[in-house]
Short mmCIF file of C-alpha atoms in Angstrom, two decimals:
data_model
loop_
_atom_site.label_atom_id
_atom_site.label_comp_id
_atom_site.label_asym_id
_atom_site.label_seq_id
_atom_site.Cartn_x
_atom_site.Cartn_y
_atom_site.Cartn_z
CA MET A 211 89.94 79.08 75.64
CA ARG A 212 87.93 81.01 78.22
CA LYS A 213 84.92 81.10 75.92
CA TYR A 214 85.09 77.31 75.55
CA VAL A 215 85.04 76.83 79.34
CA ILE A 216 82.01 79.06 79.70
CA LEU A 217 80.09 77.16 77.03
CA PHE A 218 80.96 73.80 78.60
CA SER A 219 79.92 74.98 82.05
CA ALA A 220 76.64 76.21 80.67
CA ALA A 221 76.02 72.88 78.96
CA ALA A 222 76.86 71.07 82.17
CA CYS A 223 73.87 72.72 83.83
CA LEU A 224 71.43 71.44 81.23
CA SER A 225 69.36 68.31 81.79
CA PHE A 226 66.65 66.51 79.84
CA THR A 227 63.94 64.50 81.58
CA GLN A 228 61.25 62.04 80.52
CA ALA A 229 57.86 62.33 82.29
CA GLN A 230 59.53 64.57 84.94
CA GLN A 231 61.21 61.56 86.66
CA PRO A 232 64.52 62.64 88.31
CA GLN A 233 65.85 59.05 88.35
CA GLN A 234 65.71 59.03 84.53
CA SER A 235 67.49 62.39 84.19
CA TRP A 236 71.06 62.56 82.98
CA TYR A 237 73.69 65.25 83.24
CA ILE A 238 76.80 66.13 81.26
CA ASP A 239 78.75 65.92 84.52
CA GLY A 240 77.23 62.53 85.51
CA ASN A 241 75.76 61.76 88.92
CA SER A 242 76.85 63.70 91.98
CA THR A 243 78.45 60.76 93.82
CA GLY A 244 81.15 60.17 91.25
CA THR A 245 84.68 61.42 91.64
CA GLN A 246 85.13 62.02 87.90
CA SER A 247 83.01 63.80 85.35
CA PHE A 248 81.31 61.67 82.72
CA LEU A 249 78.34 61.60 80.38
CA GLY A 250 75.83 59.00 81.54
CA THR A 251 72.46 58.02 83.02
CA TRP A 252 70.98 56.82 86.32
CA GLY A 253 68.83 53.84 87.23
CA MET A 254 69.93 51.54 84.35
CA SER A 255 68.31 53.86 81.85
CA PRO A 256 69.62 53.78 78.27
CA LEU A 257 71.67 56.70 77.06
CA ARG A 258 69.93 58.29 74.09
CA PHE A 259 71.07 60.95 71.62
CA LYS A 260 68.60 62.98 69.59
CA THR A 261 68.62 65.66 66.95
CA ASN A 262 65.52 67.64 66.06
CA ASN A 263 63.83 65.66 68.86
CA LEU A 264 64.35 62.38 66.92
CA GLN A 265 66.40 59.59 68.47
CA ARG A 266 69.59 58.95 66.48
CA MET A 267 71.68 56.77 68.82
CA VAL A 268 71.17 54.69 71.98
CA ILE A 269 73.56 52.89 74.37
CA ASN A 270 72.07 49.86 76.14
CA PRO A 271 72.78 50.02 79.93
CA PHE A 272 72.95 46.23 80.38
CA ASN A 273 75.60 45.27 77.81
CA GLY A 274 76.92 48.58 76.46
CA PHE A 275 75.72 47.83 72.91
CA VAL A 276 75.43 50.92 70.72
CA GLY A 277 72.51 51.26 68.34
CA MET A 278 72.03 53.76 65.56
CA GLY A 279 68.51 53.80 64.16
CA VAL A 280 67.56 50.83 66.37
CA ASN A 281 66.23 50.89 69.96
CA GLU A 282 67.63 47.49 71.06
CA PRO A 283 71.04 46.87 69.43
CA LYS A 284 71.84 43.20 68.87
CA ASN A 285 75.62 43.65 68.57
CA PRO A 286 78.27 45.93 70.08
CA LEU A 287 77.62 48.31 67.16
CA HIS A 288 74.27 47.92 65.44
CA VAL A 289 73.47 50.37 62.64
CA HIS A 290 70.06 50.35 61.01
CA ALA A 291 68.58 52.73 58.52
CA ASN A 292 65.41 52.61 56.52
CA ASP A 293 66.43 55.26 54.09
CA LYS A 294 65.04 55.47 50.57
CA ARG A 295 66.83 57.01 47.62
CA THR A 296 66.83 56.66 43.84
CA ASP A 297 70.57 56.67 43.22
CA TYR A 298 73.48 54.83 44.87
CA SER A 299 75.63 57.90 44.32
CA ILE A 300 73.60 59.73 47.01
CA TYR A 301 75.38 58.38 50.09
CA PRO A 302 73.80 58.75 53.51
CA TYR A 303 76.71 60.76 54.92
CA GLU A 304 75.75 63.66 52.67
CA TYR A 305 73.50 66.04 54.51
CA LYS A 306 69.81 65.50 54.07
CA THR A 307 67.03 67.30 55.92
CA PRO A 308 65.30 64.75 58.18
CA GLU A 309 61.64 64.04 57.64
CA PRO A 310 59.38 65.14 60.58
CA GLU A 311 57.86 62.46 62.80
CA ASP A 312 54.71 62.50 64.93
CA LYS A 313 55.29 63.49 68.56
CA ASP A 314 52.53 61.42 70.15
CA GLY A 315 54.36 60.52 73.34
CA LYS A 316 54.67 56.84 72.40
CA PRO A 317 57.77 54.86 73.50
CA GLU A 318 60.76 54.96 71.21
CA PRO A 319 60.25 52.42 68.37
CA ASP A 320 62.52 49.38 68.04
CA ILE A 321 63.38 50.45 64.51
CA CYS A 322 62.86 53.42 62.29
CA THR A 323 59.32 52.79 61.03
CA ARG A 324 59.56 54.77 57.82
CA GLY A 325 58.91 52.38 54.97
CA TYR A 326 57.48 49.65 57.24
CA SER A 327 53.95 48.46 57.69
CA GLY A 328 53.61 50.11 61.08
CA GLY A 329 54.03 49.12 64.72
CA THR A 330 57.14 49.02 66.87
CA ASN A 331 58.27 45.40 66.55
CA SER A 332 61.58 45.04 64.72
CA SER A 333 60.57 41.61 63.46
CA GLU A 334 57.79 43.00 61.24
CA SER A 335 58.29 42.43 57.54
CA LEU A 336 59.13 45.16 55.05
CA ASP A 337 56.17 46.57 53.16
CA THR A 338 57.69 46.63 49.69
CA THR A 339 54.73 48.51 48.29
CA GLU A 340 55.98 51.63 50.04
CA ILE A 341 59.29 51.49 48.17
CA THR A 342 58.62 52.57 44.62
CA ARG A 343 60.39 51.04 41.67
CA GLY A 344 63.96 52.34 41.46
CA ASP A 345 64.13 53.30 45.16
CA ILE A 346 66.99 51.96 47.32
CA SER A 347 67.05 51.02 50.99
CA TYR A 348 70.45 51.87 52.43
CA SER A 349 72.43 51.55 55.68
CA ALA A 350 76.16 52.09 56.10
CA ILE A 351 79.21 52.68 58.32
CA GLN A 352 82.01 54.88 57.00
CA ILE A 353 85.59 54.90 58.35
CA THR A 354 88.04 57.69 57.50
CA ASN A 355 91.28 59.14 58.84
CA CYS A 356 93.09 62.43 58.47
CA LEU A 357 94.21 61.47 54.98
CA THR A 358 91.08 59.84 53.61
CA GLY A 359 88.54 62.07 55.35
CA LYS A 360 89.30 65.18 53.38
CA GLU A 361 86.63 64.47 50.79
CA ALA A 362 83.00 63.60 51.52
CA ARG A 363 83.28 60.38 49.51
CA ASN A 364 86.60 59.12 50.94
CA GLY A 365 87.31 56.32 53.37
CA LEU A 366 86.06 52.78 53.80
CA LEU A 367 82.34 52.09 53.60
CA LEU A 368 80.48 49.08 54.99
CA SER A 369 76.95 49.21 53.66
CA MET A 370 73.74 47.24 53.31
CA GLU A 371 71.98 48.21 50.09
CA ASN A 372 68.56 46.66 49.62
CA TYR A 373 69.26 42.93 50.25
CA THR A 374 73.01 43.00 49.48
CA GLY A 375 76.01 43.80 51.69
CA TYR A 376 79.05 45.75 50.41
CA LEU A 377 82.51 46.69 51.65
CA ARG A 378 83.80 49.59 49.53
CA GLN A 379 87.10 51.40 49.18
CA LEU A 380 85.86 54.88 48.20
CA GLU A 381 89.03 56.46 46.83
CA ASP A 382 91.48 55.30 44.16
CA ALA A 383 93.76 53.29 46.42
CA ASN A 384 94.45 49.63 47.07
CA PHE A 385 92.14 47.73 49.41
CA ASN A 386 94.09 45.24 51.53
CA ILE A 387 93.13 42.34 53.75
CA SER A 388 96.15 41.60 55.96
CA MET A 389 97.42 38.99 58.38
CA LYS A 390 99.59 40.69 60.97
CA ASN A 391 101.99 42.85 58.94
CA GLN A 392 101.61 41.08 55.57
CA ASN A 393 98.92 41.59 52.97
CA ALA A 394 96.91 38.46 52.28
CA ILE A 395 94.59 39.89 49.61
CA THR A 396 95.02 43.12 47.63
CA ILE A 397 92.40 44.68 45.34
CA THR A 398 93.68 47.46 43.09
CA PRO A 399 91.61 50.39 41.76
CA ASN A 400 91.41 48.67 38.33
CA LEU A 401 89.82 45.64 40.05
CA ASN A 402 92.85 43.32 39.90
CA VAL A 403 93.04 40.86 42.80
CA GLY A 404 96.36 39.79 44.29
CA ILE A 405 96.65 36.86 46.70
CA GLY A 406 99.82 36.60 48.75
CA THR A 407 102.45 39.27 49.30
CA ILE A 408 101.65 41.16 46.09
CA PRO A 409 101.62 44.99 46.43
CA ASN A 410 100.13 45.51 42.96
CA ALA A 411 98.27 42.74 41.15
CA ALA A 412 99.24 42.57 37.47
CA ALA A 413 96.17 40.58 36.35
CA LYS A 414 92.54 40.09 37.31
CA LEU A 415 93.79 37.26 39.54
CA HIS A 416 97.46 37.33 40.56
CA VAL A 417 98.60 34.60 42.97
CA ASN A 418 102.00 34.60 44.66
CA GLY A 419 102.34 30.96 45.68
CA ILE A 420 100.52 27.70 45.09
CA ALA A 421 96.81 27.84 44.22
CA ARG A 422 94.75 24.75 45.05
CA PHE A 423 91.19 24.22 43.87
CA MET A 424 89.01 21.56 45.49
CA SER A 425 86.24 21.88 42.90
CA HIS A 426 85.69 23.38 39.45
CA VAL A 427 87.49 26.34 37.91
CA TYR A 428 85.68 28.38 35.26
CA VAL A 429 87.61 30.77 32.98
CA GLU A 430 85.56 33.38 31.13
CA SER A 431 88.23 35.89 30.14
CA THR A 432 90.33 36.26 26.99
CA HIS A 433 93.50 35.18 28.81
CA LEU A 434 95.22 34.73 32.13
CA THR A 435 98.98 34.97 32.69
CA TYR A 436 101.47 33.43 35.07
CA SER A 437 104.81 35.23 35.42
CA HIS A 438 107.83 33.31 36.69
CA SER A 439 110.09 35.23 39.05
CA SER A 440 113.23 34.04 37.24
CA GLY A 441 112.32 36.19 34.24
CA ASN A 442 112.19 33.26 31.83
CA GLY A 443 108.86 34.39 30.39
CA VAL A 444 105.22 33.82 31.12
CA ILE A 445 102.63 31.17 30.46
CA ASN A 446 99.36 32.46 29.08
CA PHE A 447 96.18 30.41 29.15
CA GLY A 448 92.55 31.28 28.59
CA ASN A 449 89.57 31.23 26.25
CA ASN A 450 90.14 32.40 22.67
CA GLY A 451 86.51 33.36 22.16
CA ASN A 452 85.53 30.15 20.38
CA GLY A 453 85.12 28.05 23.50
CA ASN A 454 88.68 26.67 23.23
CA LEU A 455 91.14 26.63 26.13
CA PHE A 456 94.75 27.21 25.16
CA PHE A 457 98.11 27.30 26.93
CA ARG A 458 100.79 29.54 25.45
CA SER A 459 104.30 30.70 26.39
CA LEU A 460 105.74 34.13 25.82
CA PRO A 461 108.89 33.91 23.65
CA THR A 462 112.18 35.55 24.44
CA GLY A 463 111.83 39.30 24.09
CA GLY A 464 108.33 39.40 25.54
CA ASP A 465 106.41 40.11 22.34
CA ILE A 466 102.85 39.40 23.56
CA SER A 467 101.57 39.25 19.96
CA ASN A 468 103.86 36.30 19.18
CA PHE A 469 102.94 33.59 21.70
CA ASN A 470 104.26 30.05 21.33
CA HIS A 471 101.32 27.66 21.32
CA LEU A 472 102.00 24.91 23.84
CA MET A 473 98.63 23.21 24.03
CA ILE A 474 95.00 23.71 23.02
CA LEU A 475 91.88 21.97 24.32
CA THR A 476 88.94 22.55 21.99
CA TYR A 477 85.36 22.96 23.04
CA ASP A 478 84.52 19.48 21.66
CA GLY A 479 87.29 17.63 23.51
CA ARG A 480 90.20 17.60 20.99
CA LEU A 481 93.66 18.11 22.49
CA GLY A 482 96.61 19.51 20.56
CA ILE A 483 100.14 19.64 22.00
CA ASN A 484 102.74 21.95 20.43
CA THR A 485 100.17 22.82 17.79
CA TYR A 486 97.35 25.33 17.50
CA ASP A 487 95.10 23.04 15.46
CA PRO A 488 94.58 19.35 16.43
CA GLY A 489 92.58 18.75 13.25
CA ASN A 490 90.06 15.94 13.50
CA TYR A 491 92.13 13.99 16.04
CA LYS A 492 91.22 13.63 19.71
CA LEU A 493 94.96 13.90 20.47
CA ALA A 494 97.42 15.59 18.09
CA VAL A 495 101.08 15.91 19.13
CA ASN A 496 103.59 17.88 17.08
CA GLY A 497 106.76 16.30 18.43
CA ASP A 498 108.03 13.29 20.36
CA ILE A 499 105.99 11.34 22.94
CA GLY A 500 107.64 9.54 25.85
CA ALA A 501 105.62 7.08 27.92
CA GLU A 502 106.27 4.09 30.17
CA ASN A 503 103.15 2.29 29.00
CA LEU A 504 100.72 2.93 26.17
CA TYR A 505 97.37 1.13 26.05
CA ILE A 506 95.16 1.37 22.98
CA ASN A 507 91.60 0.14 23.00
CA ASN A 508 89.91 0.75 19.65
CA PRO A 509 86.14 0.28 20.04
CA ALA A 510 85.42 0.73 16.31
CA THR A 511 83.19 -1.98 14.82
CA THR A 512 83.48 -0.95 11.15
CA PRO A 513 86.08 -2.76 8.96
CA TRP A 514 89.29 -1.29 7.59
CA GLY A 515 89.69 1.27 10.36
CA HIS A 516 92.94 2.09 12.15
CA ALA A 517 93.75 1.28 15.75
CA VAL A 518 97.31 2.56 15.18
CA LEU A 519 98.36 4.55 12.12
CA ALA A 520 101.93 5.73 11.49
CA THR A 521 102.39 8.06 8.52
CA VAL A 522 105.95 8.45 7.16
CA ASN A 523 107.42 10.16 4.11
CA ASN A 524 110.50 8.00 3.48
CA ASP A 525 111.12 4.32 2.68
CA TYR A 526 113.80 4.09 5.33
CA THR A 527 111.93 5.82 8.12
CA LYS A 528 111.22 3.51 11.05
CA ALA A 529 107.45 3.73 11.23
CA LEU A 530 107.40 1.32 14.17
CA CYS A 531 110.40 0.18 16.17
CA VAL A 532 110.88 -1.88 19.33
CA ASP A 533 114.20 -1.37 21.13
CA ARG A 534 114.97 -3.87 23.88
CA SER A 535 117.39 -2.70 26.53
CA GLY A 536 120.74 -4.42 26.02
CA TYR A 537 119.69 -6.01 22.71
CA GLY A 538 119.05 -3.05 20.45
CA GLU A 539 116.27 -2.80 17.90
CA VAL A 540 114.50 -6.16 17.78
CA PHE A 541 111.47 -5.24 15.66
CA ILE A 542 111.22 -2.62 12.91
CA VAL A 543 108.56 -1.73 10.39
CA TRP A 544 110.09 0.49 7.74
CA GLY A 545 108.35 3.14 5.68
CA ASN A 546 108.48 0.92 2.59
CA GLY A 547 106.70 -1.92 4.41
CA VAL A 548 109.80 -4.00 5.17
CA VAL A 549 109.71 -5.71 8.57
CA ASN A 550 112.77 -6.73 10.59
CA ALA A 551 112.18 -9.08 13.50
CA LYS A 552 114.18 -11.55 15.59
CA LYS A 553 111.50 -14.23 15.47
CA ILE A 554 107.84 -14.37 14.50
CA TYR A 555 105.23 -16.76 15.90
CA ALA A 556 101.89 -16.90 14.10
CA GLU A 557 98.91 -19.24 13.79
CA GLU A 558 98.51 -18.15 10.16
CA PHE A 559 100.83 -16.48 7.72
CA GLU A 560 99.30 -15.24 4.49
CA ILE A 561 101.32 -14.02 1.50
CA HIS A 562 99.91 -12.02 -1.40
CA PRO A 563 102.38 -11.94 -4.35
CA ASN A 564 100.70 -8.94 -5.93
CA ALA A 565 101.26 -6.99 -2.72
CA MET A 566 104.97 -7.85 -2.99
CA GLY A 567 105.22 -6.86 -6.63
CA ILE A 568 106.04 -10.37 -7.90
CA SER A 569 104.10 -12.90 -10.00
CA TRP A 570 103.44 -16.51 -9.09
CA PHE A 571 105.24 -19.40 -10.88
CA ASP A 572 102.57 -21.42 -12.67
CA HIS A 573 104.22 -20.43 -15.95
CA VAL A 574 106.48 -23.45 -15.41
CA PHE A 575 103.70 -25.63 -16.75
CA ALA A 576 103.37 -23.66 -19.97
CA GLN A 577 104.15 -25.55 -23.21
CA ASP A 578 106.94 -23.13 -24.16
CA TYR A 579 108.69 -23.25 -20.77
CA LYS A 580 112.31 -24.27 -21.28
CA LEU A 581 113.19 -26.72 -18.55
CA MET A 582 116.90 -27.13 -17.87
CA SER A 583 118.10 -30.63 -18.63
CA LEU A 584 119.33 -32.76 -15.78
CA SER A 585 122.83 -32.74 -17.14
CA GLU A 586 122.78 -28.94 -17.31
CA LEU A 587 121.38 -28.83 -13.82
CA GLU A 588 124.17 -31.11 -12.64
CA GLN A 589 126.81 -28.87 -14.15
CA PHE A 590 125.24 -25.74 -12.57
CA ILE A 591 125.14 -27.37 -9.12
CA LYS A 592 128.75 -28.52 -9.38
CA LYS A 593 129.84 -25.03 -10.32
CA ASN A 594 127.66 -22.81 -8.06
CA LYS A 595 126.86 -25.11 -5.13
CA HIS A 596 123.17 -24.13 -5.13
CA LEU A 597 120.08 -24.51 -7.31
CA PRO A 598 119.39 -22.06 -10.11
CA GLU A 599 117.38 -18.95 -9.06
CA ILE A 600 117.93 -19.80 -5.38
CA PRO A 601 120.27 -17.42 -3.47
CA SER A 602 123.56 -18.79 -2.24
CA GLU A 603 124.49 -19.09 1.41
CA LYS A 604 126.68 -15.99 1.11
CA GLU A 605 123.85 -13.96 -0.40
CA VAL A 606 121.42 -15.03 2.34
CA LYS A 607 123.90 -14.08 5.05
CA GLU A 608 124.51 -10.69 3.48
CA ASN A 609 121.00 -9.76 2.28
CA GLY A 610 118.59 -12.14 3.95
CA ILE A 611 115.67 -13.53 2.01
CA ASN A 612 112.27 -12.33 0.95
CA LEU A 613 109.94 -14.87 2.50
CA GLY A 614 107.19 -14.51 -0.10
CA GLU A 615 109.64 -14.57 -3.00
CA MET A 616 111.46 -17.55 -1.54
CA GLN A 617 108.22 -19.44 -1.10
CA GLY A 618 107.51 -18.79 -4.78
CA LYS A 619 110.96 -19.94 -5.89
CA LEU A 620 110.70 -23.07 -3.81
CA LEU A 621 107.35 -23.73 -5.49
CA LEU A 622 109.05 -23.15 -8.86
CA LYS A 623 111.64 -25.80 -8.01
CA ILE A 624 108.90 -28.18 -6.87
CA GLU A 625 107.06 -27.62 -10.13
CA GLU A 626 110.28 -28.17 -12.12
CA LEU A 627 110.99 -31.28 -10.04
CA THR A 628 107.49 -32.48 -10.89
CA LEU A 629 108.23 -32.04 -14.58
CA TYR A 630 111.51 -33.92 -14.14
CA ILE A 631 109.65 -36.79 -12.42
CA ILE A 632 107.00 -36.86 -15.14
CA GLU A 633 109.73 -36.93 -17.77
CA GLN A 634 111.59 -39.66 -15.90
CA GLU A 635 108.37 -41.67 -15.62
CA LYS A 636 107.85 -41.41 -19.38
CA GLN A 637 111.39 -42.59 -19.99
CA MET A 638 110.98 -45.43 -17.52
CA LYS A 639 107.77 -46.55 -19.20
CA GLU A 640 109.48 -46.44 -22.57
CA MET A 641 112.36 -48.42 -21.24
CA GLN A 642 109.98 -50.96 -19.66
CA LYS A 643 108.19 -51.30 -22.98
CA GLN A 644 111.44 -51.98 -24.73
CA ILE A 645 112.41 -54.56 -22.07
CA ASP A 646 109.08 -56.31 -22.42
CA GLU A 647 109.48 -56.45 -26.20
CA LEU A 648 112.98 -57.90 -25.81
CA LYS A 649 111.68 -60.54 -23.44
CA GLN A 650 108.96 -61.55 -25.92
CA GLN A 651 111.46 -61.80 -28.73
CA LYS A 652 113.78 -63.93 -26.65
CA GLY A 653 110.99 -66.23 -25.54
CA GLY A 654 109.77 -66.70 -29.08
CA GLU A 655 113.05 -68.11 -30.14
#
């Protein structure tokens, strides 16, 4: 301790002057009028620190701004360096022998002029020809404590490298940006980023809370995951390498190789839900769809296309069904083409017998068609209470009628009725002929 006091006392007697002007001298003990010892200057002179007779730091007397490598600091701490190196791994806090400078008695320069075009004005542009290809211009501030300062490359580094600024965590530890006593952003050594109160981010971007994006979101990784705190699994979404975006859930047990495919959006705009392959459809859904309203606008101009296509594999599957609340199913199109409806209004109604699997009834006019006699017809009607080949009232109530078939049968009866009328006309003409002959015979008498 005594040796320390002697050295300090000796240093207190030292003074450095510029141009032998006492008012610009400074002393370790400060000026003589003060009541406390301090390190300072007189006459509003800046406080300068040098090594090897080169200025390294200055304190501005007017505002207290501290400059390192700059004569007129523009901020409370202004660090400037015009250092050149060929490798980022050579950090400026490693010892390097300073280059000698001319001692021509000129005023201290505003900036370190090495690497510049000359002069003392800090606004002069950088002469890039003096920095050879591969060289790096570097300036930095390093912060350490008793735990991080043990190694030369530990701590937190704020640097300006060429034209880019960096904030680096130099050891393998989390880098945190906090609000009061809670971490807002955490960056882990493996470059995962956690937003919110997340001590260790489990993905490249791990958000604890609601994420809101006001513009575009671009995903260029193989997958992203969202883990629910309840432990019910995760949702995985990302790019599968082919330009497709998919959403997947992790099944019970957590086997990451066995994702359930929830949805896929292909690079060409095809969407598949509950399927991995939407095929050639713009929307493919493997399951039920529930919607309040469904509007379909088919812009196709070519004939025989589909605006709505329902594919079924059973005759009694309801391909299309309308269920009215309180009334039940009021309109059904079955898989076999049968339609059930309460009432149908149409401007035109066209029936194709071949489509119904029945033939038309022009065979009634064939020469070999056996027409039931009127007496036989009378007996049938008395017994059955309906025309032949026409369903009874009971049958219609139980089974309904086939509209196309019924139209054909009604035509058959009209054709048969026509034959009956023709036959009756022949008989009437024959009878009239006989009457006329009888009249002639009677008149001749």
